[in-house]
Amino acid sequence: MININTNYLNLKESYLFSDINKKIKEYKKINPDAKIIRLGIGDVTLPLPKLIVDGMVKASQEMGVKDTFRGYPPEFGHDFLRNNVKAYYKRYNVDIDLDDIFISDGAKSDMGNLLDIFGKNNILIPDPVYPVYLDTNIMHNNNVIFIDGNKDNNFLPLPNDSLYGKSYIIYICSPNNPTGASYNKEQLKEWVSFAKKTESLIIYDAAYEAFIDNDVPHSIYEIDGASSIAIEVASFSKFAGFTGIRCGYTIVPSSININGVLLNKLWKRRQSTKFNGVSYITQVAASVALTTEGIKECQKNLCYYKENARLLKEFFKKKGIWFSGGDNSPYIWLECPFGMSSWEFFQFLLEKCNVIGTPGVGFGKNGEGFFRITSFGTKEDTLEAIRRMDLVL
Ligand code: PLP
């Protein structure tokens, strides 16, 4: 008999989205005419900007011509795209070495794959957060320690005295999914300083950085000294609407040296052994998204979502309901009114308003009593949801 990775048996089944769909189905059975508005989605809904589509069409045509046909792409990404990533960071006064940029098929894969280059470790994960951090570490049988996000710290936990004395891999997601909260420079400095003092490493998830419109950092490398203790994972999914195209990148600085071993070297080895690169067509699309014109077009789509977020924010503010997010983020994370639990409020919104959101408890125990509403719907749906919620909240 062969041995399996029994760590997988320690994963909790994730019923969150299947339970949501089950409850909607049950409700629709009894109320077939209900016009349900889905504000639970974490996926983009607007089509790709035309100049990105044009880039993909042109790249596809090149693949059909002998002289311009291309086979395997370089494992770490085409230089034309890596150069555009480098230029993108320059906007935030961050200088990234081309050699430290690794193009991938998205942030989720990289989040999981990165664990290949580490042994057993203590892992510091905020609660609530994107569930992939926890599950990938359970698969590797790592020792997970949670740090509490709550109303008192605006869902932005910081290092505390009890954490000193050990080294950790620390996950930071800013702007955060699901809470929409983002760390400011001073707070990130605290994390960087903690990581240095405890010989820890930060994995910084910047998947939502393009939503930032105030002065919070876009990159962990905006903090002095971060390049020796932080890996950054980024994605074109939310920024350029690439959830269906699949492209992201991870920055593993050559300056991260752990006991004489360069992480950049290990990651190169990992990628060249297990990954064969991202398609040329996709990389062309991503590089178009990072041109000045491309960024402008992508931002137009983000502005549409951000306007929805603003409307939702104004509404909850008017109702006196506590929330985080909405700024710098497509997510509004609200405290369930009337002392309801996450699922009670889900059912309440479903039955009274025919509006769907995501119960916060699905993102960790500290999410109980909270609820995530997203701005990825249409403006019409968002306004209609607000109108309906106004009648009952
Ligand atoms: N990181 C966070 C915090 C996310 O919320 C998501 C997707 O929702 C991802 C990463 C995944 O990004 P990608 O589509 O690039 O795999």
mmCIF file of C-alpha atoms and ligand atoms in Angstrom:
data_model
loop_
_atom_site.group_PDB
_atom_site.id
_atom_site.type_symbol
_atom_site.label_atom_id
_atom_site.label_comp_id
_atom_site.label_asym_id
_atom_site.label_seq_id
_atom_site.Cartn_x
_atom_site.Cartn_y
_atom_site.Cartn_z
ATOM 1 C CA MET A 1 0.000 0.000 0.000
ATOM 2 C CA ILE A 2 1.279 3.475 -0.758
ATOM 3 C CA ASN A 3 1.344 6.244 1.823
ATOM 4 C CA ILE A 4 -0.723 9.347 1.333
ATOM 5 C CA ASN A 5 -0.158 12.815 2.732
ATOM 6 C CA THR A 6 -2.323 12.340 5.820
ATOM 7 C CA ASN A 7 -2.081 16.074 6.587
ATOM 8 C CA TYR A 8 -4.870 16.463 4.049
ATOM 9 C CA LEU A 9 -7.121 14.561 6.446
ATOM 10 C CA ASN A 10 -6.627 17.389 8.948
ATOM 11 C CA LEU A 11 -8.175 19.957 6.633
ATOM 12 C CA LYS A 12 -11.620 21.133 7.593
ATOM 13 C CA GLU A 13 -14.108 20.711 4.764
ATOM 14 C CA SER A 14 -14.970 24.123 3.410
ATOM 15 C CA TYR A 15 -18.723 24.297 3.179
ATOM 16 C CA LEU A 16 -18.964 28.079 3.066
ATOM 17 C CA PHE A 17 -19.882 28.627 -0.577
ATOM 18 C CA SER A 18 -21.717 25.317 -0.997
ATOM 19 C CA ASP A 19 -23.798 26.115 2.117
ATOM 20 C CA ILE A 20 -24.548 29.549 0.716
ATOM 21 C CA ASN A 21 -25.689 28.042 -2.573
ATOM 22 C CA LYS A 22 -27.754 25.406 -0.777
ATOM 23 C CA LYS A 23 -29.580 28.063 1.236
ATOM 24 C CA ILE A 24 -30.243 30.124 -1.892
ATOM 25 C CA LYS A 25 -31.581 27.051 -3.681
ATOM 26 C CA GLU A 26 -33.901 26.173 -0.788
ATOM 27 C CA TYR A 27 -35.173 29.738 -0.687
ATOM 28 C CA LYS A 28 -35.708 29.867 -4.464
ATOM 29 C CA LYS A 29 -37.722 26.646 -4.324
ATOM 30 C CA ILE A 30 -40.279 28.296 -2.067
ATOM 31 C CA ASN A 31 -39.931 31.755 -3.656
ATOM 32 C CA PRO A 32 -39.305 31.112 -7.357
ATOM 33 C CA ASP A 33 -39.942 34.744 -8.342
ATOM 34 C CA ALA A 34 -37.483 36.241 -5.873
ATOM 35 C CA LYS A 35 -35.016 38.567 -7.598
ATOM 36 C CA ILE A 36 -31.844 37.691 -5.774
ATOM 37 C CA ILE A 37 -28.918 40.121 -5.735
ATOM 38 C CA ARG A 38 -25.533 38.565 -5.155
ATOM 39 C CA LEU A 39 -23.149 40.794 -3.241
ATOM 40 C CA GLY A 40 -21.133 37.872 -1.945
ATOM 41 C CA ILE A 41 -18.951 37.368 -4.978
ATOM 42 C CA GLY A 42 -15.196 37.815 -4.717
ATOM 43 C CA ASP A 43 -14.763 37.679 -8.479
ATOM 44 C CA VAL A 44 -14.539 40.559 -10.923
ATOM 45 C CA THR A 45 -17.478 41.031 -13.295
ATOM 46 C CA LEU A 46 -16.446 43.729 -15.794
ATOM 47 C CA PRO A 47 -14.946 42.615 -19.130
ATOM 48 C CA LEU A 48 -11.276 43.121 -19.964
ATOM 49 C CA PRO A 49 -10.252 46.542 -21.278
ATOM 50 C CA LYS A 50 -10.102 46.585 -25.084
ATOM 51 C CA LEU A 51 -6.391 47.311 -25.322
ATOM 52 C CA ILE A 52 -5.653 44.156 -23.309
ATOM 53 C CA VAL A 53 -7.883 42.070 -25.585
ATOM 54 C CA ASP A 54 -6.165 43.630 -28.624
ATOM 55 C CA GLY A 55 -2.790 42.653 -27.168
ATOM 56 C CA MET A 56 -3.953 39.066 -26.708
ATOM 57 C CA VAL A 57 -5.349 38.876 -30.244
ATOM 58 C CA LYS A 58 -2.078 40.144 -31.682
ATOM 59 C CA ALA A 59 -0.058 37.704 -29.566
ATOM 60 C CA SER A 60 -2.320 34.826 -30.662
ATOM 61 C CA GLN A 61 -1.784 35.759 -34.306
ATOM 62 C CA GLU A 62 1.985 35.769 -33.791
ATOM 63 C CA MET A 63 1.689 32.188 -32.572
ATOM 64 C CA GLY A 64 0.153 31.236 -35.926
ATOM 65 C CA VAL A 65 3.091 32.534 -37.984
ATOM 66 C CA LYS A 66 6.319 30.565 -38.352
ATOM 67 C CA ASP A 67 8.657 33.495 -37.740
ATOM 68 C CA THR A 68 6.906 34.679 -34.595
ATOM 69 C CA PHE A 69 5.745 31.337 -33.160
ATOM 70 C CA ARG A 70 7.065 30.662 -29.650
ATOM 71 C CA GLY A 71 7.411 27.416 -27.719
ATOM 72 C CA TYR A 72 8.027 27.139 -23.990
ATOM 73 C CA PRO A 73 8.172 30.530 -22.297
ATOM 74 C CA PRO A 74 11.046 31.286 -19.906
ATOM 75 C CA GLU A 75 10.229 29.651 -16.529
ATOM 76 C CA PHE A 76 10.497 32.907 -14.593
ATOM 77 C CA GLY A 77 8.654 35.078 -17.104
ATOM 78 C CA HIS A 78 9.383 37.101 -20.212
ATOM 79 C CA ASP A 79 11.654 40.075 -19.627
ATOM 80 C CA PHE A 80 9.171 42.400 -21.358
ATOM 81 C CA LEU A 81 6.687 41.644 -18.561
ATOM 82 C CA ARG A 82 9.239 41.582 -15.754
ATOM 83 C CA ASN A 83 10.467 44.988 -16.928
ATOM 84 C CA ASN A 84 6.923 46.340 -16.750
ATOM 85 C CA VAL A 85 6.519 44.921 -13.239
ATOM 86 C CA LYS A 86 9.770 46.632 -12.281
ATOM 87 C CA ALA A 87 8.490 49.921 -13.737
ATOM 88 C CA TYR A 88 5.177 49.505 -11.874
ATOM 89 C CA TYR A 89 7.055 49.348 -8.555
ATOM 90 C CA LYS A 90 9.073 52.427 -9.499
ATOM 91 C CA ARG A 91 5.778 54.327 -9.201
ATOM 92 C CA TYR A 92 6.008 53.649 -5.477
ATOM 93 C CA ASN A 93 9.749 54.393 -5.339
ATOM 94 C CA VAL A 94 10.544 50.726 -4.943
ATOM 95 C CA ASP A 95 13.482 49.331 -6.888
ATOM 96 C CA ILE A 96 13.086 45.635 -7.700
ATOM 97 C CA ASP A 97 15.773 43.578 -9.400
ATOM 98 C CA LEU A 98 14.557 41.855 -12.564
ATOM 99 C CA ASP A 99 16.086 38.647 -11.283
ATOM 100 C CA ASP A 100 13.842 38.732 -8.213
ATOM 101 C CA ILE A 101 10.555 38.818 -10.194
ATOM 102 C CA PHE A 102 8.858 35.490 -10.963
ATOM 103 C CA ILE A 103 5.815 35.496 -13.245
ATOM 104 C CA SER A 104 3.192 32.894 -12.342
ATOM 105 C CA ASP A 105 -0.342 31.772 -13.068
ATOM 106 C CA GLY A 106 -1.683 33.626 -10.045
ATOM 107 C CA ALA A 107 -1.268 34.453 -6.396
ATOM 108 C CA LYS A 108 -3.122 31.418 -5.075
ATOM 109 C CA SER A 109 -0.722 28.949 -6.705
ATOM 110 C CA ASP A 110 2.319 30.860 -5.500
ATOM 111 C CA MET A 111 0.938 31.079 -1.966
ATOM 112 C CA GLY A 112 0.741 27.306 -1.825
ATOM 113 C CA ASN A 113 3.891 26.573 -3.839
ATOM 114 C CA LEU A 114 6.112 28.815 -1.727
ATOM 115 C CA LEU A 115 5.864 26.350 1.126
ATOM 116 C CA ASP A 116 7.928 23.916 -0.986
ATOM 117 C CA ILE A 117 11.079 25.867 -0.172
ATOM 118 C CA PHE A 118 10.549 25.831 3.595
ATOM 119 C CA GLY A 119 10.838 23.153 6.217
ATOM 120 C CA LYS A 120 8.581 22.865 9.265
ATOM 121 C CA ASN A 121 7.908 26.268 10.768
ATOM 122 C CA ASN A 122 5.779 28.275 13.126
ATOM 123 C CA ILE A 123 3.245 30.132 11.041
ATOM 124 C CA LEU A 124 1.554 33.348 12.077
ATOM 125 C CA ILE A 125 -1.802 33.867 10.409
ATOM 126 C CA PRO A 126 -4.290 36.643 11.103
ATOM 127 C CA ASP A 127 -7.852 35.571 11.856
ATOM 128 C CA PRO A 128 -10.036 36.307 9.910
ATOM 129 C CA VAL A 129 -8.255 36.037 6.565
ATOM 130 C CA TYR A 130 -8.162 34.447 3.093
ATOM 131 C CA PRO A 131 -8.461 30.718 3.958
ATOM 132 C CA VAL A 132 -5.686 29.572 1.583
ATOM 133 C CA TYR A 133 -2.934 30.536 4.061
ATOM 134 C CA LEU A 134 -4.278 28.191 6.710
ATOM 135 C CA ASP A 135 -5.118 25.261 4.445
ATOM 136 C CA THR A 136 -1.784 25.231 2.622
ATOM 137 C CA ASN A 137 0.008 25.172 5.969
ATOM 138 C CA ILE A 138 -2.158 22.346 7.266
ATOM 139 C CA MET A 139 -1.138 20.396 4.143
ATOM 140 C CA HIS A 140 2.494 20.903 5.208
ATOM 141 C CA ASN A 141 1.782 20.067 8.864
ATOM 142 C CA ASN A 142 3.125 23.410 10.038
ATOM 143 C CA ASN A 143 2.477 24.813 13.480
ATOM 144 C CA VAL A 144 -0.153 27.509 12.951
ATOM 145 C CA ILE A 145 -0.588 30.309 15.481
ATOM 146 C CA PHE A 146 -3.412 32.780 14.922
ATOM 147 C CA ILE A 147 -3.269 36.476 15.683
ATOM 148 C CA ASP A 148 -6.626 37.993 16.427
ATOM 149 C CA GLY A 149 -8.142 40.609 14.196
ATOM 150 C CA ASN A 150 -11.127 42.254 15.855
ATOM 151 C CA LYS A 151 -13.057 45.473 16.207
ATOM 152 C CA ASP A 152 -10.588 46.761 18.823
ATOM 153 C CA ASN A 153 -7.674 46.649 16.395
ATOM 154 C CA ASN A 154 -9.813 47.452 13.341
ATOM 155 C CA PHE A 155 -9.004 43.942 12.092
ATOM 156 C CA LEU A 156 -5.347 44.940 11.744
ATOM 157 C CA PRO A 157 -3.502 42.850 14.328
ATOM 158 C CA LEU A 158 0.045 43.884 15.243
ATOM 159 C CA PRO A 159 2.883 41.935 16.869
ATOM 160 C CA ASN A 160 2.571 41.632 20.634
ATOM 161 C CA ASP A 161 5.008 40.715 23.422
ATOM 162 C CA SER A 162 3.760 37.145 23.740
ATOM 163 C CA LEU A 163 4.972 36.393 20.205
ATOM 164 C CA TYR A 164 8.665 37.107 20.862
ATOM 165 C CA GLY A 165 11.038 34.197 21.392
ATOM 166 C CA LYS A 166 10.213 32.259 18.210
ATOM 167 C CA SER A 167 10.671 32.681 14.459
ATOM 168 C CA TYR A 168 7.670 32.601 12.156
ATOM 169 C CA ILE A 169 6.506 32.771 8.611
ATOM 170 C CA ILE A 170 4.089 35.685 8.923
ATOM 171 C CA TYR A 171 1.209 36.154 6.478
ATOM 172 C CA ILE A 172 0.106 39.726 5.886
ATOM 173 C CA CYS A 173 -2.736 40.503 3.515
ATOM 174 C CA SER A 174 -3.165 44.229 2.909
ATOM 175 C CA PRO A 175 -5.672 45.407 1.731
ATOM 176 C CA ASN A 176 -7.244 42.442 3.421
ATOM 177 C CA ASN A 177 -9.694 39.857 2.237
ATOM 178 C CA PRO A 178 -12.263 39.696 3.828
ATOM 179 C CA THR A 179 -12.031 42.751 6.098
ATOM 180 C CA GLY A 180 -11.005 45.352 3.507
ATOM 181 C CA ALA A 181 -8.674 46.826 6.139
ATOM 182 C CA SER A 182 -5.200 47.982 5.098
ATOM 183 C CA TYR A 183 -2.072 48.566 7.160
ATOM 184 C CA ASN A 184 -0.510 52.019 7.131
ATOM 185 C CA LYS A 185 3.235 52.604 6.938
ATOM 186 C CA GLU A 186 3.774 52.804 10.698
ATOM 187 C CA GLN A 187 1.968 49.525 11.264
ATOM 188 C CA LEU A 188 3.942 47.761 8.540
ATOM 189 C CA LYS A 189 7.143 49.122 10.077
ATOM 190 C CA GLU A 190 6.154 47.331 13.294
ATOM 191 C CA TRP A 191 5.780 44.060 11.409
ATOM 192 C CA VAL A 192 9.087 44.479 9.607
ATOM 193 C CA SER A 193 10.871 45.320 12.840
ATOM 194 C CA PHE A 194 9.266 42.313 14.575
ATOM 195 C CA ALA A 195 10.284 40.023 11.698
ATOM 196 C CA LYS A 196 13.891 41.247 11.923
ATOM 197 C CA LYS A 197 14.102 40.866 15.697
ATOM 198 C CA THR A 198 12.630 37.354 15.651
ATOM 199 C CA GLU A 199 14.432 36.205 12.469
ATOM 200 C CA SER A 200 11.064 35.673 10.849
ATOM 201 C CA LEU A 201 9.920 35.978 7.243
ATOM 202 C CA ILE A 202 6.899 37.887 5.935
ATOM 203 C CA ILE A 203 4.808 36.619 3.042
ATOM 204 C CA TYR A 204 3.009 39.748 1.912
ATOM 205 C CA ASP A 205 -0.146 39.284 -0.165
ATOM 206 C CA ALA A 206 -0.669 42.393 -2.289
ATOM 207 C CA ALA A 207 -3.516 40.948 -4.403
ATOM 208 C CA TYR A 208 -5.679 44.049 -3.781
ATOM 209 C CA GLU A 209 -2.997 46.773 -3.925
ATOM 210 C CA ALA A 210 -4.479 48.361 -7.060
ATOM 211 C CA PHE A 211 -7.567 49.361 -5.045
ATOM 212 C CA ILE A 212 -5.477 51.623 -2.811
ATOM 213 C CA ASP A 213 -6.316 55.282 -3.243
ATOM 214 C CA ASN A 214 -4.806 56.891 -0.190
ATOM 215 C CA ASP A 215 -1.309 56.872 1.274
ATOM 216 C CA VAL A 216 -1.158 53.323 2.642
ATOM 217 C CA PRO A 217 1.730 51.336 1.147
ATOM 218 C CA HIS A 218 1.162 49.373 -2.059
ATOM 219 C CA SER A 219 4.116 47.128 -1.344
ATOM 220 C CA ILE A 220 5.901 45.841 1.748
ATOM 221 C CA TYR A 221 9.117 47.025 0.084
ATOM 222 C CA GLU A 222 8.060 50.609 0.727
ATOM 223 C CA ILE A 223 9.217 49.858 4.270
ATOM 224 C CA ASP A 224 12.960 50.230 4.860
ATOM 225 C CA GLY A 225 14.715 46.929 5.339
ATOM 226 C CA ALA A 226 11.769 44.782 4.167
ATOM 227 C CA SER A 227 13.647 43.384 1.182
ATOM 228 C CA SER A 228 15.786 41.207 3.449
ATOM 229 C CA ILE A 229 12.833 39.630 5.281
ATOM 230 C CA ALA A 230 9.799 39.691 2.946
ATOM 231 C CA ILE A 231 8.454 37.895 -0.088
ATOM 232 C CA GLU A 232 5.648 39.678 -1.934
ATOM 233 C CA VAL A 233 2.916 37.933 -3.909
ATOM 234 C CA ALA A 234 0.847 39.935 -6.389
ATOM 235 C CA SER A 235 -1.834 39.253 -8.938
ATOM 236 C CA PHE A 236 -3.408 40.609 -12.109
ATOM 237 C CA SER A 237 -6.740 39.056 -11.062
ATOM 238 C CA LYS A 238 -8.360 42.004 -9.352
ATOM 239 C CA PHE A 239 -6.190 44.766 -10.824
ATOM 240 C CA ALA A 240 -6.731 43.857 -14.487
ATOM 241 C CA GLY A 241 -9.714 41.495 -14.319
ATOM 242 C CA PHE A 242 -7.528 38.410 -14.955
ATOM 243 C CA THR A 243 -9.342 35.934 -12.689
ATOM 244 C CA GLY A 244 -10.123 33.907 -15.802
ATOM 245 C CA ILE A 245 -6.876 34.623 -17.675
ATOM 246 C CA ARG A 246 -4.568 33.697 -14.761
ATOM 247 C CA CYS A 247 -1.433 35.703 -14.155
ATOM 248 C CA GLY A 248 0.439 36.932 -11.113
ATOM 249 C CA TYR A 249 3.972 37.355 -9.873
ATOM 250 C CA THR A 250 6.028 36.796 -6.786
ATOM 251 C CA ILE A 251 9.037 38.784 -5.687
ATOM 252 C CA VAL A 252 11.702 36.818 -3.858
ATOM 253 C CA PRO A 253 14.528 39.276 -3.187
ATOM 254 C CA SER A 254 18.062 37.967 -3.578
ATOM 255 C CA SER A 255 18.803 39.750 -0.307
ATOM 256 C CA ILE A 256 16.876 37.195 1.770
ATOM 257 C CA ASN A 257 19.596 35.050 3.243
ATOM 258 C CA ILE A 258 18.608 32.383 5.726
ATOM 259 C CA ASN A 259 21.613 30.818 7.391
ATOM 260 C CA GLY A 260 23.733 31.282 4.288
ATOM 261 C CA VAL A 261 21.026 30.057 1.887
ATOM 262 C CA LEU A 262 19.466 32.469 -0.603
ATOM 263 C CA LEU A 263 15.697 31.958 -0.857
ATOM 264 C CA ASN A 264 15.784 33.402 -4.381
ATOM 265 C CA LYS A 265 18.001 30.502 -5.452
ATOM 266 C CA LEU A 266 15.705 27.916 -3.888
ATOM 267 C CA TRP A 267 12.634 29.459 -5.519
ATOM 268 C CA LYS A 268 14.380 29.481 -8.902
ATOM 269 C CA ARG A 269 15.154 25.804 -8.470
ATOM 270 C CA ARG A 270 11.610 25.059 -7.394
ATOM 271 C CA GLN A 271 10.074 26.928 -10.312
ATOM 272 C CA SER A 272 12.414 25.553 -12.947
ATOM 273 C CA THR A 273 11.737 22.014 -11.711
ATOM 274 C CA LYS A 274 7.973 22.148 -11.213
ATOM 275 C CA PHE A 275 6.704 25.006 -13.386
ATOM 276 C CA ASN A 276 6.941 25.605 -17.109
ATOM 277 C CA GLY A 277 5.985 29.248 -17.276
ATOM 278 C CA VAL A 278 2.948 31.306 -18.202
ATOM 279 C CA SER A 279 1.677 31.402 -21.785
ATOM 280 C CA TYR A 280 3.099 34.109 -24.053
ATOM 281 C CA ILE A 281 -0.406 35.382 -24.839
ATOM 282 C CA THR A 282 -1.171 35.853 -21.146
ATOM 283 C CA GLN A 283 2.133 37.591 -20.494
ATOM 284 C CA VAL A 284 1.547 39.983 -23.370
ATOM 285 C CA ALA A 285 -1.872 40.787 -21.898
ATOM 286 C CA ALA A 286 -0.351 41.358 -18.457
ATOM 287 C CA SER A 287 2.388 43.566 -19.858
ATOM 288 C CA VAL A 288 -0.217 45.680 -21.693
ATOM 289 C CA ALA A 289 -2.095 46.045 -18.388
ATOM 290 C CA LEU A 290 1.074 47.506 -16.872
ATOM 291 C CA THR A 291 1.629 50.178 -19.522
ATOM 292 C CA THR A 292 0.577 53.730 -18.628
ATOM 293 C CA GLU A 293 -2.468 53.407 -20.888
ATOM 294 C CA GLY A 294 -3.220 49.900 -19.555
ATOM 295 C CA ILE A 295 -3.110 51.023 -15.931
ATOM 296 C CA LYS A 296 -5.490 53.877 -16.803
ATOM 297 C CA GLU A 297 -7.969 51.496 -18.438
ATOM 298 C CA CYS A 298 -7.781 48.962 -15.590
ATOM 299 C CA GLN A 299 -8.287 51.762 -13.084
ATOM 300 C CA LYS A 300 -11.487 52.759 -14.898
ATOM 301 C CA ASN A 301 -12.916 49.331 -14.046
ATOM 302 C CA LEU A 302 -11.676 49.574 -10.476
ATOM 303 C CA CYS A 303 -13.323 53.005 -10.178
ATOM 304 C CA TYR A 304 -16.627 51.398 -11.094
ATOM 305 C CA TYR A 305 -16.270 48.898 -8.228
ATOM 306 C CA LYS A 306 -15.003 51.609 -5.907
ATOM 307 C CA GLU A 307 -18.081 53.708 -6.561
ATOM 308 C CA ASN A 308 -20.208 50.728 -5.478
ATOM 309 C CA ALA A 309 -18.042 50.422 -2.369
ATOM 310 C CA ARG A 310 -18.572 54.110 -1.642
ATOM 311 C CA LEU A 311 -22.350 53.745 -1.921
ATOM 312 C CA LEU A 312 -22.345 50.753 0.430
ATOM 313 C CA LYS A 313 -20.058 52.534 2.870
ATOM 314 C CA GLU A 314 -22.283 55.618 2.939
ATOM 315 C CA PHE A 315 -25.288 53.426 3.566
ATOM 316 C CA PHE A 316 -23.803 51.522 6.519
ATOM 317 C CA LYS A 317 -22.444 54.754 7.954
ATOM 318 C CA LYS A 318 -25.906 56.303 7.782
ATOM 319 C CA LYS A 319 -27.330 53.260 9.562
ATOM 320 C CA GLY A 320 -24.702 53.461 12.319
ATOM 321 C CA ILE A 321 -23.458 49.974 11.517
ATOM 322 C CA TRP A 322 -19.763 49.385 12.270
ATOM 323 C CA PHE A 323 -17.668 48.358 9.286
ATOM 324 C CA SER A 324 -14.131 48.253 7.945
ATOM 325 C CA GLY A 325 -12.985 48.358 4.314
ATOM 326 C CA GLY A 326 -14.656 50.059 1.412
ATOM 327 C CA ASP A 327 -11.591 52.301 1.113
ATOM 328 C CA ASN A 328 -8.704 50.706 -0.788
ATOM 329 C CA SER A 329 -10.746 47.567 -1.190
ATOM 330 C CA PRO A 330 -13.733 46.005 -2.936
ATOM 331 C CA TYR A 331 -14.879 44.566 0.420
ATOM 332 C CA ILE A 332 -17.068 46.003 3.144
ATOM 333 C CA TRP A 333 -16.796 44.054 6.383
ATOM 334 C CA LEU A 334 -19.655 44.898 8.686
ATOM 335 C CA GLU A 335 -20.766 43.972 12.148
ATOM 336 C CA CYS A 336 -24.013 42.043 11.931
ATOM 337 C CA PRO A 337 -26.803 44.253 13.277
ATOM 338 C CA PHE A 338 -29.235 43.274 16.048
ATOM 339 C CA GLY A 339 -26.557 41.058 17.656
ATOM 340 C CA MET A 340 -27.050 38.414 14.982
ATOM 341 C CA SER A 341 -24.521 35.715 14.179
ATOM 342 C CA SER A 342 -22.974 35.647 10.691
ATOM 343 C CA TRP A 343 -25.359 32.973 9.458
ATOM 344 C CA GLU A 344 -28.417 34.528 11.119
ATOM 345 C CA PHE A 345 -27.688 37.755 9.290
ATOM 346 C CA PHE A 346 -27.139 35.849 6.055
ATOM 347 C CA GLN A 347 -30.611 34.315 6.410
ATOM 348 C CA PHE A 348 -32.129 37.656 7.427
ATOM 349 C CA LEU A 349 -30.753 39.428 4.343
ATOM 350 C CA LEU A 350 -31.788 36.551 2.113
ATOM 351 C CA GLU A 351 -35.356 36.455 3.378
ATOM 352 C CA LYS A 352 -36.027 40.155 3.968
ATOM 353 C CA CYS A 353 -34.058 41.654 1.061
ATOM 354 C CA ASN A 354 -33.195 38.810 -1.293
ATOM 355 C CA VAL A 355 -29.595 39.983 -0.953
ATOM 356 C CA ILE A 356 -26.656 37.595 -0.630
ATOM 357 C CA GLY A 357 -23.419 38.293 1.203
ATOM 358 C CA THR A 358 -20.784 36.086 2.828
ATOM 359 C CA PRO A 359 -20.929 35.096 6.514
ATOM 360 C CA GLY A 360 -17.739 36.326 8.204
ATOM 361 C CA VAL A 361 -17.326 33.164 10.246
ATOM 362 C CA GLY A 362 -16.284 31.436 7.006
ATOM 363 C CA PHE A 363 -12.974 33.337 7.231
ATOM 364 C CA GLY A 364 -12.038 32.331 10.772
ATOM 365 C CA LYS A 365 -13.517 32.248 14.274
ATOM 366 C CA ASN A 366 -13.082 36.009 14.724
ATOM 367 C CA GLY A 367 -15.334 36.506 11.719
ATOM 368 C CA GLU A 368 -18.334 35.350 13.766
ATOM 369 C CA GLY A 369 -20.806 38.202 14.092
ATOM 370 C CA PHE A 370 -19.433 39.873 10.947
ATOM 371 C CA PHE A 371 -20.369 39.813 7.295
ATOM 372 C CA ARG A 372 -18.634 40.508 3.952
ATOM 373 C CA ILE A 373 -20.365 42.436 1.202
ATOM 374 C CA THR A 374 -18.535 43.087 -2.046
ATOM 375 C CA SER A 375 -18.630 45.842 -4.613
ATOM 376 C CA PHE A 376 -18.186 43.544 -7.618
ATOM 377 C CA GLY A 377 -21.885 43.679 -8.550
ATOM 378 C CA THR A 378 -23.420 46.140 -10.986
ATOM 379 C CA LYS A 379 -24.165 49.658 -9.806
ATOM 380 C CA GLU A 380 -27.899 49.012 -10.415
ATOM 381 C CA ASP A 381 -27.846 45.895 -8.227
ATOM 382 C CA THR A 382 -25.842 47.651 -5.535
ATOM 383 C CA LEU A 383 -28.329 50.540 -5.418
ATOM 384 C CA GLU A 384 -31.282 48.171 -5.385
ATOM 385 C CA ALA A 385 -29.709 46.127 -2.568
ATOM 386 C CA ILE A 386 -29.188 49.338 -0.583
ATOM 387 C CA ARG A 387 -32.820 50.355 -1.198
ATOM 388 C CA ARG A 388 -34.065 47.007 0.083
ATOM 389 C CA MET A 389 -31.711 46.944 3.094
ATOM 390 C CA ASP A 390 -32.783 50.485 3.980
ATOM 391 C CA LEU A 391 -36.304 49.185 4.654
ATOM 392 C CA VAL A 392 -35.219 46.639 7.265
ATOM 393 C CA LEU A 393 -31.985 47.857 8.880
HETATM 394 N N1 PLP B 1 -4.943 36.552 -2.318
HETATM 395 C C1 PLP B 1 -6.114 37.001 -1.844
HETATM 396 C C2 PLP B 1 -6.130 37.744 -0.573
HETATM 397 C C3 PLP B 1 -7.304 36.761 -2.545
HETATM 398 O O1 PLP B 1 -8.471 37.199 -2.061
HETATM 399 C C4 PLP B 1 -7.252 36.051 -3.772
HETATM 400 C C5 PLP B 1 -8.460 35.769 -4.540
HETATM 401 O O2 PLP B 1 -9.570 36.060 -4.219
HETATM 402 C C6 PLP B 1 -6.017 35.601 -4.197
HETATM 403 C C7 PLP B 1 -4.876 35.862 -3.471
HETATM 404 C C8 PLP B 1 -5.914 34.770 -5.446
HETATM 405 O O3 PLP B 1 -5.417 35.479 -6.503
HETATM 406 P P1 PLP B 1 -5.205 34.791 -7.923
HETATM 407 O O4 PLP B 1 -6.483 34.931 -8.673
HETATM 408 O O5 PLP B 1 -4.074 35.549 -8.523
HETATM 409 O O6 PLP B 1 -4.850 33.351 -7.705
#
